[in-house]
Coordinates of N, CA, C and O in Angstrom, one line a residue:
L1 N 96.0 225.2 -1.9 CA 96.9 225.2 -0.9 C 96.5 224.2 0.2 O 97.3 223.4 0.7
R2 N 95.3 224.4 0.7 CA 94.8 223.5 1.8 C 94.8 222.0 1.3 O 95.2 221.2 2.1
A3 N 94.5 221.8 0.1 CA 94.5 220.4 -0.4 C 95.9 219.8 -0.4 O 96.2 218.7 -0.1
R4 N 96.9 220.7 -0.8 CA 98.3 220.2 -0.9 C 98.8 219.9 0.5 O 99.4 218.8 0.7
I5 N 98.5 220.7 1.5 CA 99.0 220.5 2.8 C 98.3 219.2 3.4 O 98.9 218.4 4.0
S6 N 97.0 219.2 3.2 CA 96.2 218.0 3.7 C 96.7 216.7 3.1 O 96.8 215.7 3.8
Q7 N 97.0 216.7 1.8 CA 97.6 215.5 1.2 C 98.9 215.1 1.8 O 99.2 214.0 2.0
N8 N 99.7 216.1 2.1 CA 101.1 215.9 2.6 C 101.0 215.3 4.0 O 101.8 214.4 4.3
I9 N 100.1 215.8 4.9 CA 100.1 215.3 6.3 C 99.0 214.3 6.5 O 98.8 213.8 7.6
S10 N 98.3 213.9 5.4 CA 97.2 212.8 5.5 C 96.1 213.1 6.4 O 95.5 212.2 7.0
V11 N 95.8 214.4 6.6 CA 94.7 214.8 7.5 C 94.0 216.0 6.8 O 94.6 216.9 6.3
G12 N 92.7 215.9 6.7 CA 91.9 216.9 6.1 C 91.9 218.2 7.0 O 91.6 218.1 8.1
L13 N 92.2 219.3 6.4 CA 92.2 220.6 7.1 C 91.0 221.3 6.8 O 90.5 221.4 5.7
I14 N 90.4 222.0 7.8 CA 89.2 222.8 7.6 C 89.6 224.2 7.7 O 90.2 224.7 8.6
A15 N 89.2 225.0 6.6 CA 89.5 226.4 6.6 C 88.4 227.1 7.3 O 87.2 227.1 6.9
L16 N 88.7 227.8 8.4 CA 87.6 228.6 9.1 C 87.5 230.0 8.5 O 87.8 231.0 9.2
C17 N 87.1 230.0 7.3 CA 87.0 231.3 6.7 C 85.7 231.4 5.9 O 85.6 232.3 5.0
G18 N 84.8 230.6 6.2 CA 83.5 230.7 5.5 C 82.6 231.7 6.2 O 83.0 232.7 6.8
R19 N 81.3 231.5 6.0 CA 80.3 232.4 6.6 C 80.5 232.4 8.1 O 80.6 231.4 8.8
F20 N 80.5 233.6 8.7 CA 80.6 233.9 10.1 C 81.9 233.3 10.7 O 81.9 233.0 11.9
G21 N 82.9 233.2 9.9 CA 84.2 232.7 10.4 C 84.2 231.2 10.7 O 85.1 230.7 11.4
T22 N 83.3 230.5 10.1 CA 83.2 229.0 10.3 C 83.6 228.3 9.1 O 84.0 229.0 8.1
S23 N 83.5 227.0 9.0 CA 83.7 226.3 7.8 C 82.5 226.2 7.0 O 82.5 225.5 5.9
M24 N 81.4 226.9 7.3 CA 80.2 226.9 6.5 C 80.5 227.6 5.2 O 81.0 228.7 5.2
P25 N 80.2 226.9 4.1 CA 80.6 227.5 2.8 C 79.9 228.8 2.5 O 78.8 229.0 2.9
L26 N 80.6 229.7 1.8 CA 80.0 230.9 1.3 C 79.1 230.5 0.1 O 79.3 229.4 -0.5
R27 N 78.1 231.3 -0.2 CA 77.2 231.0 -1.3 C 77.9 231.1 -2.7 O 78.5 232.2 -3.0
D28 N 77.9 230.1 -3.4 CA 78.5 230.1 -4.8 C 77.4 229.5 -5.7 O 76.7 228.6 -5.3
D29 N 77.4 229.9 -6.9 CA 76.6 229.3 -7.9 C 77.2 227.9 -8.2 O 78.4 227.9 -8.5
T30 N 76.4 226.9 -8.2 CA 76.9 225.6 -8.5 C 76.1 225.0 -9.7 O 74.9 225.1 -9.7
V31 N 76.8 224.4 -10.6 CA 76.2 223.8 -11.7 C 76.5 222.3 -11.7 O 77.7 221.9 -11.4
T32 N 75.5 221.5 -11.8 CA 75.7 220.0 -11.8 C 75.4 219.5 -13.2 O 74.3 219.8 -13.7
V33 N 76.3 218.8 -13.8 CA 76.1 218.2 -15.1 C 76.1 216.7 -14.9 O 77.0 216.2 -14.4
V34 N 75.1 216.0 -15.4 CA 75.0 214.6 -15.3 C 75.5 213.9 -16.6 O 74.9 214.2 -17.7
F35 N 76.5 213.1 -16.5 CA 77.1 212.4 -17.6 C 76.4 211.1 -17.8 O 75.9 210.6 -16.8
P36 N 76.6 210.5 -18.9 CA 76.2 209.1 -19.1 C 77.0 208.2 -18.1 O 78.1 208.5 -17.7
P37 N 76.4 207.1 -17.6 CA 77.1 206.3 -16.6 C 78.3 205.6 -17.1 O 78.4 205.3 -18.3
F38 N 79.3 205.4 -16.3 CA 80.5 204.7 -16.6 C 80.2 203.2 -16.4 O 79.7 202.8 -15.4
E39 N 80.6 202.4 -17.4 CA 80.3 200.9 -17.3 C 81.4 200.2 -16.5 O 82.2 199.6 -17.1
A40 N 81.3 200.3 -15.2 CA 82.3 199.7 -14.4 C 82.2 198.2 -14.3 O 83.1 197.4 -14.1
S41 N 81.0 197.6 -14.6 CA 80.7 196.2 -14.5 C 81.5 195.4 -15.5 O 81.6 194.2 -15.4
R42 N 82.0 196.0 -16.6 CA 82.7 195.3 -17.6 C 84.2 194.9 -17.2 O 84.9 194.2 -17.9
Y43 N 84.6 195.5 -16.0 CA 86.0 195.2 -15.5 C 86.0 194.2 -14.4 O 85.1 194.1 -13.6
K44 N 87.0 193.3 -14.4 CA 87.1 192.3 -13.4 C 87.9 192.9 -12.2 O 88.6 193.9 -12.4
P45 N 87.8 192.3 -11.0 CA 88.5 192.8 -9.9 C 90.0 193.0 -10.1 O 90.6 193.9 -9.5
G46 N 90.6 192.3 -10.9 CA 92.1 192.4 -11.2 C 92.4 193.5 -12.1 O 93.6 193.8 -12.4
E47 N 91.4 194.2 -12.7 CA 91.6 195.3 -13.7 C 91.3 196.6 -13.1 O 90.8 197.5 -13.8
V48 N 91.6 196.8 -11.8 CA 91.3 198.1 -11.1 C 92.0 199.3 -11.8 O 91.4 200.3 -12.0
D49 N 93.3 199.1 -12.0 CA 94.1 200.2 -12.6 C 93.5 200.6 -14.0 O 93.4 201.8 -14.3
E50 N 93.2 199.6 -14.8 CA 92.7 199.9 -16.1 C 91.3 200.5 -16.0 O 91.0 201.5 -16.8
A51 N 90.5 200.1 -15.1 CA 89.2 200.7 -14.9 C 89.3 202.2 -14.4 O 88.6 203.0 -14.8
H52 N 90.3 202.4 -13.5 CA 90.5 203.8 -13.0 C 90.9 204.7 -14.2 O 90.4 205.8 -14.3
R53 N 91.8 204.2 -15.0 CA 92.3 205.0 -16.2 C 91.1 205.3 -17.1 O 90.9 206.4 -17.6
A54 N 90.3 204.3 -17.4 CA 89.1 204.5 -18.2 C 88.1 205.4 -17.6 O 87.5 206.2 -18.3
Y55 N 87.9 205.4 -16.3 CA 87.0 206.3 -15.6 C 87.5 207.7 -15.7 O 86.7 208.6 -16.0
M56 N 88.7 207.9 -15.5 CA 89.3 209.3 -15.6 C 89.1 209.8 -17.1 O 88.8 211.0 -17.3
A57 N 89.3 209.0 -18.0 CA 89.2 209.4 -19.5 C 87.7 209.7 -19.7 O 87.4 210.6 -20.4
H58 N 86.8 208.9 -19.1 CA 85.3 209.1 -19.3 C 85.0 210.5 -18.7 O 84.3 211.3 -19.4
L59 N 85.5 210.8 -17.5 CA 85.2 212.1 -16.9 C 85.7 213.2 -17.7 O 85.0 214.2 -18.0
K60 N 87.0 213.1 -18.2 CA 87.6 214.2 -19.0 C 86.9 214.4 -20.3 O 86.7 215.5 -20.7
T61 N 86.5 213.3 -21.0 CA 85.8 213.4 -22.2 C 84.5 214.2 -22.1 O 84.2 215.1 -22.8
H62 N 83.7 213.9 -21.0 CA 82.4 214.5 -20.8 C 82.6 216.0 -20.3 O 81.8 216.8 -20.6
F63 N 83.6 216.2 -19.5 CA 83.9 217.5 -19.0 C 84.2 218.4 -20.2 O 83.7 219.5 -20.3
D64 N 85.1 218.0 -21.1 CA 85.5 218.7 -22.2 C 84.4 219.0 -23.2 O 84.3 220.1 -23.8
A65 N 83.4 218.1 -23.3 CA 82.3 218.2 -24.2 C 81.3 219.3 -23.6 O 80.6 219.9 -24.4
N66 N 81.3 219.5 -22.3 CA 80.3 220.4 -21.7 C 80.8 221.7 -21.2 O 80.0 222.6 -20.8
K67 N 82.1 221.8 -21.0 CA 82.7 223.0 -20.3 C 82.3 224.3 -20.9 O 82.0 225.3 -20.2
A68 N 82.3 224.4 -22.2 CA 82.0 225.7 -22.9 C 80.6 226.1 -22.7 O 80.3 227.3 -22.5
E69 N 79.7 225.2 -22.7 CA 78.3 225.5 -22.4 C 78.0 226.1 -21.1 O 77.0 226.8 -20.9
Y70 N 78.8 225.8 -20.1 CA 78.6 226.3 -18.7 C 79.6 227.4 -18.4 O 79.9 227.6 -17.2
G71 N 80.2 228.0 -19.3 CA 81.0 229.2 -19.1 C 82.5 229.0 -18.7 O 83.1 229.8 -18.1
M72 N 83.0 227.8 -19.0 CA 84.4 227.5 -18.7 C 85.2 227.0 -19.9 O 85.8 225.9 -19.8
P73 N 85.1 227.7 -21.0 CA 85.7 227.1 -22.2 C 87.2 226.9 -22.1 O 87.8 226.0 -22.8
D74 N 87.9 227.6 -21.3 CA 89.4 227.5 -21.3 C 89.9 226.7 -20.1 O 91.1 226.7 -19.8
T75 N 89.0 226.1 -19.3 CA 89.3 225.3 -18.1 C 89.7 223.9 -18.5 O 89.1 223.3 -19.4
E76 N 90.8 223.4 -17.9 CA 91.3 222.1 -18.1 C 91.0 221.2 -16.9 O 91.3 221.7 -15.8
L77 N 90.5 220.1 -17.0 CA 90.3 219.2 -15.9 C 91.6 218.4 -15.6 O 92.2 217.8 -16.5
V78 N 92.1 218.6 -14.4 CA 93.4 218.0 -14.0 C 93.1 217.1 -12.9 O 92.5 217.5 -11.9
F79 N 93.6 215.9 -13.0 CA 93.5 214.9 -11.9 C 94.8 215.0 -11.0 O 95.9 214.9 -11.6
V80 N 94.7 215.2 -9.7 CA 95.8 215.4 -8.9 C 95.9 214.2 -7.9 O 94.9 213.8 -7.3
G81 N 97.1 213.6 -7.8 CA 97.3 212.5 -6.9 C 98.7 212.6 -6.3 O 99.3 213.6 -6.4
R82 N 99.1 211.6 -5.7 CA 100.4 211.6 -5.0 C 101.6 211.8 -6.0 O 102.6 212.3 -5.6
D83 N 101.4 211.5 -7.3 CA 102.5 211.7 -8.3 C 102.5 213.1 -8.9 O 103.3 213.4 -9.7
F84 N 101.5 213.9 -8.4 CA 101.4 215.3 -9.0 C 102.6 216.1 -8.5 O 102.9 216.2 -7.3
Q85 N 103.3 216.8 -9.4 CA 104.4 217.7 -9.0 C 104.0 219.1 -9.3 O 103.8 219.5 -10.5
D86 N 103.8 219.9 -8.3 CA 103.4 221.3 -8.5 C 104.6 222.2 -8.3 O 105.3 222.1 -7.3
D87 N 104.8 223.1 -9.3 CA 106.0 223.9 -9.3 C 105.7 225.4 -9.2 O 106.5 226.2 -9.7
D88 N 104.5 225.7 -8.7 CA 104.2 227.2 -8.7 C 104.9 227.8 -7.4 O 105.4 227.1 -6.6
P89 N 104.9 229.1 -7.3 CA 105.6 229.8 -6.2 C 105.2 229.3 -4.8 O 106.0 229.2 -3.9
V90 N 103.9 229.1 -4.7 CA 103.4 228.7 -3.3 C 103.9 227.3 -3.0 O 104.4 227.1 -1.9
A91 N 103.9 226.4 -3.9 CA 104.4 225.0 -3.7 C 105.9 225.1 -3.4 O 106.4 224.4 -2.4
R92 N 106.7 225.9 -4.1 CA 108.1 226.0 -3.8 C 108.4 226.5 -2.4 O 109.2 226.0 -1.7
C93 N 107.6 227.5 -2.0 CA 107.7 228.1 -0.6 C 107.4 227.0 0.4 O 108.1 226.9 1.4
L94 N 106.3 226.3 0.2 CA 105.9 225.2 1.2 C 106.9 224.1 1.3 O 107.2 223.6 2.3
R95 N 107.6 223.8 0.1 CA 108.6 222.8 0.2 C 109.8 223.3 1.0 O 110.4 222.6 1.8
R96 N 110.2 224.6 0.8 CA 111.3 225.2 1.6 C 111.1 225.1 3.1 O 112.0 224.9 3.8
V97 N 109.8 225.4 3.5 CA 109.6 225.4 5.0 C 109.2 224.0 5.5 O 108.9 223.8 6.7
G98 N 109.2 223.0 4.6 CA 108.9 221.6 5.0 C 107.5 221.2 5.2 O 107.2 220.2 5.7
L99 N 106.5 222.0 4.6 CA 105.1 221.6 4.7 C 104.7 220.8 3.5 O 103.6 220.3 3.5
L100 N 105.5 220.7 2.5 CA 105.1 220.0 1.3 C 106.3 219.1 0.8 O 107.5 219.6 0.7
R101 N 106.1 217.8 0.7 CA 107.2 217.0 0.2 C 107.3 217.0 -1.3 O 106.3 217.3 -2.0
D102 N 108.4 216.7 -1.8 CA 108.6 216.6 -3.2 C 108.1 215.2 -3.7 O 108.6 214.2 -3.2
A103 N 107.2 215.2 -4.6 CA 106.5 213.9 -5.1 C 107.5 213.0 -5.8 O 107.2 211.9 -6.0
R104 N 108.6 213.6 -6.3 CA 109.5 212.8 -7.1 C 110.4 211.9 -6.2 O 111.0 211.0 -6.7
R105 N 110.4 212.1 -4.9 CA 111.2 211.3 -4.0 C 110.5 210.1 -3.6 O 109.4 209.9 -3.4

């Protein structure tokens, strides 16, 4: 929700609901998985879009290969950008009150 609104108004919002009512994060278990490096040097400056697509495919491939091992077998990696269209009840409500734009426009 915070990400949707932040993207809409182009300003990062801080949720003051962490530890002691601040933005300090609550303790969560964090797992870091190191993937093989992405070979960005094989792309020329004019091939930025192609490199971006290949990088996202690289991330998704390695995420899918490791997700079950770290307890997330049913999780799907989704890349969200300005073209993302969210149709859940929260997004519909935010659109109605004018806090979220329709990405199709």
